[in-house]
PDB file of C-alpha atoms and ligand atoms in Angstrom:
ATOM      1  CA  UNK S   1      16.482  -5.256 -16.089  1.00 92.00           C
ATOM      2  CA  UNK S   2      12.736  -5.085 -16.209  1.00 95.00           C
ATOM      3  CA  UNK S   3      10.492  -4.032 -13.400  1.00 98.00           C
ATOM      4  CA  UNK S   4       6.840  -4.578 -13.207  1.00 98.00           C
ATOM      5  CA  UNK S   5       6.088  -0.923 -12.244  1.00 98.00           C
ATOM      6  CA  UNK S   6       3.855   0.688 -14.642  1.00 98.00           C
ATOM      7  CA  UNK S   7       2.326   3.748 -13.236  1.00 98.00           C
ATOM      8  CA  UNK S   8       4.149   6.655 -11.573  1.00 98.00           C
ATOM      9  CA  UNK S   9       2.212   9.791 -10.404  1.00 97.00           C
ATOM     10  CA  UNK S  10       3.935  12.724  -8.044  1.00 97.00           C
ATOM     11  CA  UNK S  11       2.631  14.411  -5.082  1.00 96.00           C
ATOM     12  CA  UNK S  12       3.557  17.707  -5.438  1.00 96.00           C
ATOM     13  CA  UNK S  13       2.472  19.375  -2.227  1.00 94.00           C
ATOM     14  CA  UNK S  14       3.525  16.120  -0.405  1.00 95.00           C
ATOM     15  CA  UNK S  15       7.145  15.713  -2.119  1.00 96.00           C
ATOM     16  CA  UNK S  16       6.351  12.221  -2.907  1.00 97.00           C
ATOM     17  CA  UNK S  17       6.163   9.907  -5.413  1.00 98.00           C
ATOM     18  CA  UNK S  18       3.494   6.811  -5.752  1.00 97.00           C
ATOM     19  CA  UNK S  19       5.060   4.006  -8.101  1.00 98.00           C
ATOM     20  CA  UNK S  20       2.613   1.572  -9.278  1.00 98.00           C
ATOM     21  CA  UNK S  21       3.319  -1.884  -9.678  1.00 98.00           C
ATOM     22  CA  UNK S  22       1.226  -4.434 -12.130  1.00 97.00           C
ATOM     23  CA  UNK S  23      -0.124  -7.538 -10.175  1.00 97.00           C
ATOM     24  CA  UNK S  24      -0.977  -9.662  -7.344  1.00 98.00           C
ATOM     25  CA  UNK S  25      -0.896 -12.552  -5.666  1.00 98.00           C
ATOM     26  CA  UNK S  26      -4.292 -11.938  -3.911  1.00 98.00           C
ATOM     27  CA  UNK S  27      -7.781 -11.843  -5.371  1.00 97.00           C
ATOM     28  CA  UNK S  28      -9.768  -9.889  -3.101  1.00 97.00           C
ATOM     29  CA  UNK S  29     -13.158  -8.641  -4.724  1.00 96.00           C
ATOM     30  CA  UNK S  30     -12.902  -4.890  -3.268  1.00 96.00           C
ATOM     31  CA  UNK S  31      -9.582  -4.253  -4.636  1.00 96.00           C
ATOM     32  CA  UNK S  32      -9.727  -0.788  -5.839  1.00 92.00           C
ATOM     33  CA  UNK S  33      -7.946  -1.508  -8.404  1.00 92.00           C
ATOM     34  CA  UNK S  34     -11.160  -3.015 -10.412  1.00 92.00           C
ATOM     35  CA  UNK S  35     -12.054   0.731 -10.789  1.00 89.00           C
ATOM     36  CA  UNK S  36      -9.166   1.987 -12.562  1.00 90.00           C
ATOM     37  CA  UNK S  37      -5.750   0.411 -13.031  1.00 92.00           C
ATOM     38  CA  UNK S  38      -4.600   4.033 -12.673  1.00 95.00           C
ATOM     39  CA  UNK S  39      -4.031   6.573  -9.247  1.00 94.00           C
ATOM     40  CA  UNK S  40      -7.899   7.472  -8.412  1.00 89.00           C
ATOM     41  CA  UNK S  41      -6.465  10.889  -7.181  1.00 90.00           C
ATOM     42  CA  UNK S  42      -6.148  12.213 -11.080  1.00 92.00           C
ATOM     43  CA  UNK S  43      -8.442  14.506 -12.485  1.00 90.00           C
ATOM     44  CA  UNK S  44     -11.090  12.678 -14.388  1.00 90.00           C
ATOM     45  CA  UNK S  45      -9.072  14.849 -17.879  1.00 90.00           C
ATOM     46  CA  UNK S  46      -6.023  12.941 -17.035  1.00 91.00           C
ATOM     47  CA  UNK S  47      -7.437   9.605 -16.696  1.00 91.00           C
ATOM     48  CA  UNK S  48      -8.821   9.721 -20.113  1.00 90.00           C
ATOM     49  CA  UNK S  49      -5.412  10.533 -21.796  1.00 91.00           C
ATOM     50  CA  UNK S  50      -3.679   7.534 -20.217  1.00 94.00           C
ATOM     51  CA  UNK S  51      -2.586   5.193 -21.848  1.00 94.00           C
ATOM     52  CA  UNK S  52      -0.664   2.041 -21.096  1.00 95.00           C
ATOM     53  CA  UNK S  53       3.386   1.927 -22.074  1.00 95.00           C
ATOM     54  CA  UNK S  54       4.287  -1.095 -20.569  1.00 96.00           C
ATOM     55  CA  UNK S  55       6.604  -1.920 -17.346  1.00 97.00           C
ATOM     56  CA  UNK S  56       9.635   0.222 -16.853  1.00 98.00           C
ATOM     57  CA  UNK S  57      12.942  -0.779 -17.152  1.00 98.00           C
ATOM     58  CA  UNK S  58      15.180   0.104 -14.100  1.00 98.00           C
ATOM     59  CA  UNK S  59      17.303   2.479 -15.873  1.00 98.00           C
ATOM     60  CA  UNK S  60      13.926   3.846 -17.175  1.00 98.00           C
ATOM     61  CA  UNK S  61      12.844   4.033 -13.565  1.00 98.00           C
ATOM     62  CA  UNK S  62      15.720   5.402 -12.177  1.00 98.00           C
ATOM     63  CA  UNK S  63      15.655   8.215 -14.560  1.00 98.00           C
ATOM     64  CA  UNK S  64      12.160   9.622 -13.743  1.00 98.00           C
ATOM     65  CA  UNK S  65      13.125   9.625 -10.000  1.00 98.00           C
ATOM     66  CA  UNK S  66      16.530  11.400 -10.802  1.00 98.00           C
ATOM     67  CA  UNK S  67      14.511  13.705 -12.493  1.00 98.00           C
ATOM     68  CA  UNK S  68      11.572  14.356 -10.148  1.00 98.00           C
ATOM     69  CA  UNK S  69      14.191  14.863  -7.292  1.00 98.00           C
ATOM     70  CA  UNK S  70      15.789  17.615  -9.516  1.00 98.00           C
ATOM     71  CA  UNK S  71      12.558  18.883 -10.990  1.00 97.00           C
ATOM     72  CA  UNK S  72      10.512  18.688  -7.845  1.00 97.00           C
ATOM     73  CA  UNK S  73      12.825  18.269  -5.042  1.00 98.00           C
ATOM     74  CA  UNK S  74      11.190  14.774  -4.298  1.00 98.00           C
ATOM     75  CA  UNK S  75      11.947  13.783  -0.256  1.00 98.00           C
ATOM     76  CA  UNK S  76       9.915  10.485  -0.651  1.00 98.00           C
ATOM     77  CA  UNK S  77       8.363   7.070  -2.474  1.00 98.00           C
ATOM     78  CA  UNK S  78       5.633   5.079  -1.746  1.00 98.00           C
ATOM     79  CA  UNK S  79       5.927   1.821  -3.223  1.00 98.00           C
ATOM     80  CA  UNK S  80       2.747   0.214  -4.103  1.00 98.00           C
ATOM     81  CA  UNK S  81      -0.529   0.086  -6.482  1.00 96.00           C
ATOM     82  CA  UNK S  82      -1.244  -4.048  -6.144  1.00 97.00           C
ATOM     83  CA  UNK S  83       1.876  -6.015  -4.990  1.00 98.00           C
ATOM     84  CA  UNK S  84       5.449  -4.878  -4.792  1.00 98.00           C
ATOM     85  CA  UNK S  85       6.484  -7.844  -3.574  1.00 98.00           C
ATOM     86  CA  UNK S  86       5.806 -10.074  -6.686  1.00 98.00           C
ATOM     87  CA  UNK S  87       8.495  -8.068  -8.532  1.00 98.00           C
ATOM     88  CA  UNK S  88      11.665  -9.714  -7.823  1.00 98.00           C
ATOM     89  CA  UNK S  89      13.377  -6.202  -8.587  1.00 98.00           C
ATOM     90  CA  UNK S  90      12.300  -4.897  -5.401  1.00 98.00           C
ATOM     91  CA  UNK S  91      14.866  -5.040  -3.257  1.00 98.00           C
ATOM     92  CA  UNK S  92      17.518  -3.182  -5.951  1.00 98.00           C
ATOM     93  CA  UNK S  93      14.555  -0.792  -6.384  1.00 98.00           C
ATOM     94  CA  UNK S  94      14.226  -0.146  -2.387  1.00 98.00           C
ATOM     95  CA  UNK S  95      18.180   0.139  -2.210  1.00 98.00           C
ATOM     96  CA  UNK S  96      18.717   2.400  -5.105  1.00 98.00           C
ATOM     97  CA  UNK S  97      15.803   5.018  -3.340  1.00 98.00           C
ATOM     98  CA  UNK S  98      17.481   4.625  -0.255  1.00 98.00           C
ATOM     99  CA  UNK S  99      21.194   5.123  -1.837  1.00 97.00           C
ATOM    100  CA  UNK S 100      19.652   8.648  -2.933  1.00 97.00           C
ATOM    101  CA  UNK S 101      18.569   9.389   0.497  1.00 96.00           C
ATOM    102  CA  UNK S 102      14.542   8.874  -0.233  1.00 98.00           C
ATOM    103  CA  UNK S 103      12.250   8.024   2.588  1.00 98.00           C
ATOM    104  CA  UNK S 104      10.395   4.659   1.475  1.00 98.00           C
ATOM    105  CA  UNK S 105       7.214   3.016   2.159  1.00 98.00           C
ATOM    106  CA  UNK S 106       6.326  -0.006   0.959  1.00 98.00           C
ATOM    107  CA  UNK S 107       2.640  -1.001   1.138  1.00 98.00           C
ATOM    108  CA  UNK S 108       2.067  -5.016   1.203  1.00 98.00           C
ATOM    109  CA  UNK S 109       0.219  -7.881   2.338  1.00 98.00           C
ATOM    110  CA  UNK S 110       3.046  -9.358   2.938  1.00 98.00           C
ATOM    111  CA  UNK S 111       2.357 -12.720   1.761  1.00 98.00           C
ATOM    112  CA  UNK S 112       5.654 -12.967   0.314  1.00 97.00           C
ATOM    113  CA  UNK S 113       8.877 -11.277   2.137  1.00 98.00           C
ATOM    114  CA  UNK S 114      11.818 -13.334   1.031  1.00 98.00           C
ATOM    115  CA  UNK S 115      15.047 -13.282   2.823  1.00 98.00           C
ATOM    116  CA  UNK S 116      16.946 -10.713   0.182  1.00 98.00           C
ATOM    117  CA  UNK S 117      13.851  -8.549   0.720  1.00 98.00           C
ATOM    118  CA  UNK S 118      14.092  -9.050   4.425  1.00 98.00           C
ATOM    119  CA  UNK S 119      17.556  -8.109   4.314  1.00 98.00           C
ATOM    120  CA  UNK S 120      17.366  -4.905   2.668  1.00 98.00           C
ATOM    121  CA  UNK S 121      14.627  -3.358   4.688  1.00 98.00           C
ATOM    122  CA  UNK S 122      16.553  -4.398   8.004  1.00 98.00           C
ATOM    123  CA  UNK S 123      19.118  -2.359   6.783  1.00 97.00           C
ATOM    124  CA  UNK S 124      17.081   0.322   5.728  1.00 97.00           C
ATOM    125  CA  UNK S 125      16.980   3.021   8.102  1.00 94.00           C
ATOM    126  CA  UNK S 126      14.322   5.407   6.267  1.00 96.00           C
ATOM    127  CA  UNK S 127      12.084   2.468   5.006  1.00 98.00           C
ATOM    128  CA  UNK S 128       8.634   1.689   6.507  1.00 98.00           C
ATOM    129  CA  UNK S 129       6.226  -1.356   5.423  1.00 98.00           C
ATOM    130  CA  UNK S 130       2.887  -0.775   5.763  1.00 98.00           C
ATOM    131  CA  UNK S 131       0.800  -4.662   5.884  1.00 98.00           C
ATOM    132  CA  UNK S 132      -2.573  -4.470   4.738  1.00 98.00           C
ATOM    133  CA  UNK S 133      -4.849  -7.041   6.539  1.00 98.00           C
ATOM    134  CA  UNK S 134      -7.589  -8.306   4.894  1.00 98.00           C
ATOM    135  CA  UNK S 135      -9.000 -10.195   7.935  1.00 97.00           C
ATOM    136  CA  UNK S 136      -7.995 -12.040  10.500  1.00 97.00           C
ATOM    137  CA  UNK S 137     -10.485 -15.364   9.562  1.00 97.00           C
ATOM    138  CA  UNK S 138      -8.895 -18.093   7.951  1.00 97.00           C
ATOM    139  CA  UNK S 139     -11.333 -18.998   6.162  1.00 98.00           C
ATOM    140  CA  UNK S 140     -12.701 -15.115   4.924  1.00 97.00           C
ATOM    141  CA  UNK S 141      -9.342 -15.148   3.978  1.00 98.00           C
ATOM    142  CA  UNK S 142      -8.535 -17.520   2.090  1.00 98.00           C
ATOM    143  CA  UNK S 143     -12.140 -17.456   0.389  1.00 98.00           C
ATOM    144  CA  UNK S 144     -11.643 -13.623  -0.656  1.00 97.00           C
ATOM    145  CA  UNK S 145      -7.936 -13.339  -1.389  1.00 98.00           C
ATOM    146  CA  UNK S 146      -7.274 -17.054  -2.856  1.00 98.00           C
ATOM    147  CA  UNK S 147      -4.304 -17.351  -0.383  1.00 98.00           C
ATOM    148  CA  UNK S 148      -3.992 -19.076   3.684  1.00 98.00           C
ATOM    149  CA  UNK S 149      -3.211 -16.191   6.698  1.00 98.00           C
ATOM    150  CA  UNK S 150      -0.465 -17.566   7.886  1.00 98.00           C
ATOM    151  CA  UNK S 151       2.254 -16.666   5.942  1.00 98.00           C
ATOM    152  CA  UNK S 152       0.819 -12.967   6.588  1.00 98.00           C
ATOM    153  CA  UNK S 153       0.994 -13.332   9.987  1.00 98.00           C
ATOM    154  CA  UNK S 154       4.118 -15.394   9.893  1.00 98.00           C
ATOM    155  CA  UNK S 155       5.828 -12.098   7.727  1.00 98.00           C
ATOM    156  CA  UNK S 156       4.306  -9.395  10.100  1.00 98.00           C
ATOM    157  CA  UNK S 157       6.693 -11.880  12.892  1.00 97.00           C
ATOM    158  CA  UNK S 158       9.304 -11.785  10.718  1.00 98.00           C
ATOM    159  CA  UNK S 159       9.448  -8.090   9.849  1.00 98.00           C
ATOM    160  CA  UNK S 160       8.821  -6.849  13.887  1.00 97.00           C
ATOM    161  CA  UNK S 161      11.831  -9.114  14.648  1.00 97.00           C
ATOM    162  CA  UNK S 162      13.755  -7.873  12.320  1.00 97.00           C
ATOM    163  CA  UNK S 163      13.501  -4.533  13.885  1.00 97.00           C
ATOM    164  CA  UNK S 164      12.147  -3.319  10.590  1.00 98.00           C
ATOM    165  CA  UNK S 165       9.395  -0.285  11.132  1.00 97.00           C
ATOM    166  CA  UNK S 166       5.672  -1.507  10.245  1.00 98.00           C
ATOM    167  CA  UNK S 167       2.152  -0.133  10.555  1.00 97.00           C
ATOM    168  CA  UNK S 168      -0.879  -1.685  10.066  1.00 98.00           C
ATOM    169  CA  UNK S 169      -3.683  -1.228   7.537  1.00 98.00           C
ATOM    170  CA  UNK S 170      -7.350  -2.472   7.324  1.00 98.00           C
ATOM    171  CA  UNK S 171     -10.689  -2.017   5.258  1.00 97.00           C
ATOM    172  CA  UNK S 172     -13.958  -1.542   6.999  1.00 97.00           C
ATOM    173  CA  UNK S 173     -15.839  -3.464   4.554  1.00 97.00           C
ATOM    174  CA  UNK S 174     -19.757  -3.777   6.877  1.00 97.00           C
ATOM    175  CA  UNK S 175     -20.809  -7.811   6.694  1.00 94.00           C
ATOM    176  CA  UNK S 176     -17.083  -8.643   6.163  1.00 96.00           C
ATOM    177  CA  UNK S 177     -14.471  -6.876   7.499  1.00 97.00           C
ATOM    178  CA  UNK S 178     -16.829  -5.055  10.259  1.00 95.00           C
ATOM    179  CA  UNK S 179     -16.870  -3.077  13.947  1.00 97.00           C
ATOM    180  CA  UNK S 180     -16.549  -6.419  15.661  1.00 97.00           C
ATOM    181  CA  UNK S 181     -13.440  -7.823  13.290  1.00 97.00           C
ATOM    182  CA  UNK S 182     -11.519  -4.815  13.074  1.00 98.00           C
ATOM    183  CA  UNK S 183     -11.230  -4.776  16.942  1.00 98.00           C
ATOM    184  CA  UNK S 184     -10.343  -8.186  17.387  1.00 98.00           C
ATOM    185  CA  UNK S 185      -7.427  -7.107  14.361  1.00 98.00           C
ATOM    186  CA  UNK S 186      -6.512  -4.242  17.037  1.00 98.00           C
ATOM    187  CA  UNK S 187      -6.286  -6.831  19.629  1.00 98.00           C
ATOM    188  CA  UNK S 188      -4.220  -9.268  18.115  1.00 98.00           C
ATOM    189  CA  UNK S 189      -1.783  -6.092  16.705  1.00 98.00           C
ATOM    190  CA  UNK S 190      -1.637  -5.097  20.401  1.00 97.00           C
ATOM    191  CA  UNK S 191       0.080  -8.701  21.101  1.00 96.00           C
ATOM    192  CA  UNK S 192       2.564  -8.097  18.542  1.00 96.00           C
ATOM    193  CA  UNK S 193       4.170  -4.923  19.709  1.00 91.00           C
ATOM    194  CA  UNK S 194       3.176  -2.528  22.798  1.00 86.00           C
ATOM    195  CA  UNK S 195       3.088   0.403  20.088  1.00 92.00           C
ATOM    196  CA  UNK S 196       1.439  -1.005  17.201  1.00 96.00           C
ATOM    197  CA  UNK S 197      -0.273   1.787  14.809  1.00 97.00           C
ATOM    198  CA  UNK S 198      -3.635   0.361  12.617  1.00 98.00           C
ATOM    199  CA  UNK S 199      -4.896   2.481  10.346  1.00 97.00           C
ATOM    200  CA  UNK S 200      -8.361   1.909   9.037  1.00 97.00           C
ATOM    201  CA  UNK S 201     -10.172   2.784   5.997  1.00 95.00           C
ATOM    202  CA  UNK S 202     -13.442   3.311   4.985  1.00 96.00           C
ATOM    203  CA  UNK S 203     -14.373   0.377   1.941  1.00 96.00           C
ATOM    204  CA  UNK S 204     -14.810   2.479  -1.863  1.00 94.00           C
ATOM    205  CA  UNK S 205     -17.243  -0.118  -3.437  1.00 95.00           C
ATOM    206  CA  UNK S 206     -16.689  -1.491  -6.183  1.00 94.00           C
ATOM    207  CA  UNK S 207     -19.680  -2.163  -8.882  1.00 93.00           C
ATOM    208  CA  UNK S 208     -20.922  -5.577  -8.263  1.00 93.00           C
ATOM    209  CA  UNK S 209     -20.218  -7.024  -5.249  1.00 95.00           C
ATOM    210  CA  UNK S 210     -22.095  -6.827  -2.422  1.00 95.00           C
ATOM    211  CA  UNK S 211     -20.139  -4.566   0.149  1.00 96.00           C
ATOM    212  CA  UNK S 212     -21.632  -0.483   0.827  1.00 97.00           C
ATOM    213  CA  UNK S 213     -19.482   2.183   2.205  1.00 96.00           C
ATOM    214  CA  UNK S 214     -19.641   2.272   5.996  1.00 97.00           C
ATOM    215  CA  UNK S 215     -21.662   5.180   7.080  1.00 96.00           C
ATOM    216  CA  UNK S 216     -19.188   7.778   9.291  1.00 95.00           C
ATOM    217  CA  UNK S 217     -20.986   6.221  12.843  1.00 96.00           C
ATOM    218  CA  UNK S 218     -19.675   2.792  12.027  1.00 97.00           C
ATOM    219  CA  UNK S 219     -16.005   4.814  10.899  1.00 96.00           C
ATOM    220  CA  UNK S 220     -15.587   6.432  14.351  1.00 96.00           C
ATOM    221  CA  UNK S 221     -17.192   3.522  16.075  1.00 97.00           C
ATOM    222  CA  UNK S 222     -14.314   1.218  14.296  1.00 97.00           C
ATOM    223  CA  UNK S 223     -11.642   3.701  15.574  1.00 97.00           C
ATOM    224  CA  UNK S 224     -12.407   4.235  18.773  1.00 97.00           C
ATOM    225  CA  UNK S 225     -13.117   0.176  19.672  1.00 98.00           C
ATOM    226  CA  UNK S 226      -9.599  -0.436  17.995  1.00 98.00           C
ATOM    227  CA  UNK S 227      -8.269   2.649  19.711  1.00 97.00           C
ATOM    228  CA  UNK S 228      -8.419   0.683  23.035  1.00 97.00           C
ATOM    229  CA  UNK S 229      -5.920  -1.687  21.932  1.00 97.00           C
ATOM    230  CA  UNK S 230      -3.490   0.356  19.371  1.00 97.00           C
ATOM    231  CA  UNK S 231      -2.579   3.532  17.933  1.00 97.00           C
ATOM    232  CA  UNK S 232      -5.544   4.206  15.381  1.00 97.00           C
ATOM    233  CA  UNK S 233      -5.772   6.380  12.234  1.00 92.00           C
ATOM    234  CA  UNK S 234      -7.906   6.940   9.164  1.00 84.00           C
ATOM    235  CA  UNK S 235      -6.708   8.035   5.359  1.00 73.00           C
ATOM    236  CA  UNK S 236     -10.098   9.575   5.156  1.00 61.00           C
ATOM    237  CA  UNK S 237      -9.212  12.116   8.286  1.00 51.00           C
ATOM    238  CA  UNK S 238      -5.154  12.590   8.153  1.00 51.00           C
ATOM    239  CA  UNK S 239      -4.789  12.908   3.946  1.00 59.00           C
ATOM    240  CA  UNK S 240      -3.541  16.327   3.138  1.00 63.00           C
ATOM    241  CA  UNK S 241      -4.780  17.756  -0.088  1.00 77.00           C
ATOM    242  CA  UNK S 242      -2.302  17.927  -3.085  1.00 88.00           C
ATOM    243  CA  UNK S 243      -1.749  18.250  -6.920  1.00 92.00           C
ATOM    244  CA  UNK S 244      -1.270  14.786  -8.293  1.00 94.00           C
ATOM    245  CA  UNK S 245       0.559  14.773 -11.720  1.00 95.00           C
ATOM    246  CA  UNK S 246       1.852  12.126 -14.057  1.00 97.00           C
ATOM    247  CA  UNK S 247       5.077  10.861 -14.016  1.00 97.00           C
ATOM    248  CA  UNK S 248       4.920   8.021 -15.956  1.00 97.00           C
ATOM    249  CA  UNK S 249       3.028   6.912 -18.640  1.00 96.00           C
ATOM    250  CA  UNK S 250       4.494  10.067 -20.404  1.00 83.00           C
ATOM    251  CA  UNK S 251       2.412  12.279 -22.411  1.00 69.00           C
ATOM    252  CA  UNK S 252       2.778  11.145 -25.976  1.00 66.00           C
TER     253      UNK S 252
HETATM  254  S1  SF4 W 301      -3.867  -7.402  -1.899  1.00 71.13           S
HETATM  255 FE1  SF4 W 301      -4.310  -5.267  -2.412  1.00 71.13          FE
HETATM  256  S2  SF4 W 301      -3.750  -5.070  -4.582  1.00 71.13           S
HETATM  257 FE2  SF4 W 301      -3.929  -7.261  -4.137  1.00 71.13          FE
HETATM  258  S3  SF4 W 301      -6.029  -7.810  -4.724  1.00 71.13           S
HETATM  259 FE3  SF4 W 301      -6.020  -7.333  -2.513  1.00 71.13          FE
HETATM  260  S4  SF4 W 301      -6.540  -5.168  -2.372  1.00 71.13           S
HETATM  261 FE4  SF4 W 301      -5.924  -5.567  -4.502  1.00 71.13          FE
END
């Protein structure tokens, strides 16, 4: 069986494991991804020897985790890079991680959650989904990322009733996704569940388009508006320095 992951890179100080996936069913214009379609935590040496091998195969896949949990003693996977949920592997991927007692996140924006999908993170005890959203507008929304909000928000439903663990992720993208926005996100999270957690990052622009980096001030400014509705945090702050290596594409 094929998957669509196509990048693997490992964590080392962290114990974990971020696998790639090729894809999405969003457009938006900030996507990091139009930088590099490769982990922007590699050394600048390694990003020039890689090299595109295609998508795994889930035997392939399954090896380099056996591996990296031998090699490495690997405690965790994050599932992401653009969509997991377009690969209609990932629910045998999520369950084969969990069968070797790996803590999982998936990150999404949840446009798509079908019911097998559902299903397997319900049962899932050391899974966690973390929903990226773009923006509460409808009609930002469906300008930037090609696709209507409410199946996002209908998901985000979904998931909470489900009783399946999910956090909250947003870009502070100034003239977009701004001060004012990310609050009334916050506010509308705070609806949802009486602990929700929204953490917020700082935009990395990307080479024509018309969004800057938000200066610090509007950063703290974001977190402590939200902060009066949910549980706020920031990549930027919390991220833990650690050697990033290669998993996967191999070194020829
Ligand atoms: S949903 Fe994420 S991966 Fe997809 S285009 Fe938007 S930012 Fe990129």
């Amino acid at each position: 069986m094929r998957t669509r992951i196509s990048h693997i890179t490992y964590y080392v100080d962290l114990r974990s494991a971020y696998v790639q996936f090729l894809g999405c069913n969003f457009t938006c214009p900030w996507c990091i991804r139009r930088l590099t379609p490769w982990d922007h935590h590699l050394d600048s040496n390694e990003l020039a020897r890689l090299r595109f091998q295609g998508m795994l195969s889930m035997d392939g896949f399954l090896q380099i985790i056996s591996d990296a949990i031998v090699k490495y003693g690997m405690e965790e996977v994050v599932l992401g890079g653009e969509e997991p949920t377009i690969d209609p592997a990932l629910p045998i991927i999520i369950r084969e991680l969990s069968n070797r007692r790996l803590r999982v996140r998936l990150l999404t924006n949840a446009y798509e959650i079908n019911d097998e999908l559902l299903s397997t993170l319900r049962q899932c005890n050391d899974c966690e989904v973390v929903i990226g959203i773009k923006t509460l507008d409808p009609n930002k929304h469906i300008k930037y990322t090609g696709k209507p909000i409410e199946p996002v928000l209908n998901n985000v439903k979904r998931l909470l009733e489900s009783g399946v663990r999910v956090i909250f992720e947003t870009v502070l993208i100034p003239g977009l996704n701004d001060v004012n926005d990310i609050e009334a996100i916050a506010k509308y999270l705070a609806t949802l569940s009486r602990d929700s957690i929204l953490i917020i990052d700082p935009l990395i622009p990307i080479p024509g388009t018309p969004w800057r980096r938000p200066t610090r001030e509007e950063l703290s400014d974001a977190m402590s508006r939200a902060g009066k509705y949910v549980r706020v945090m920031s990549h930027e702050r919390l991220g833990r320095p650690s050697e990033v290596i290669t998993l996967y594409p191999r070194p020829r």
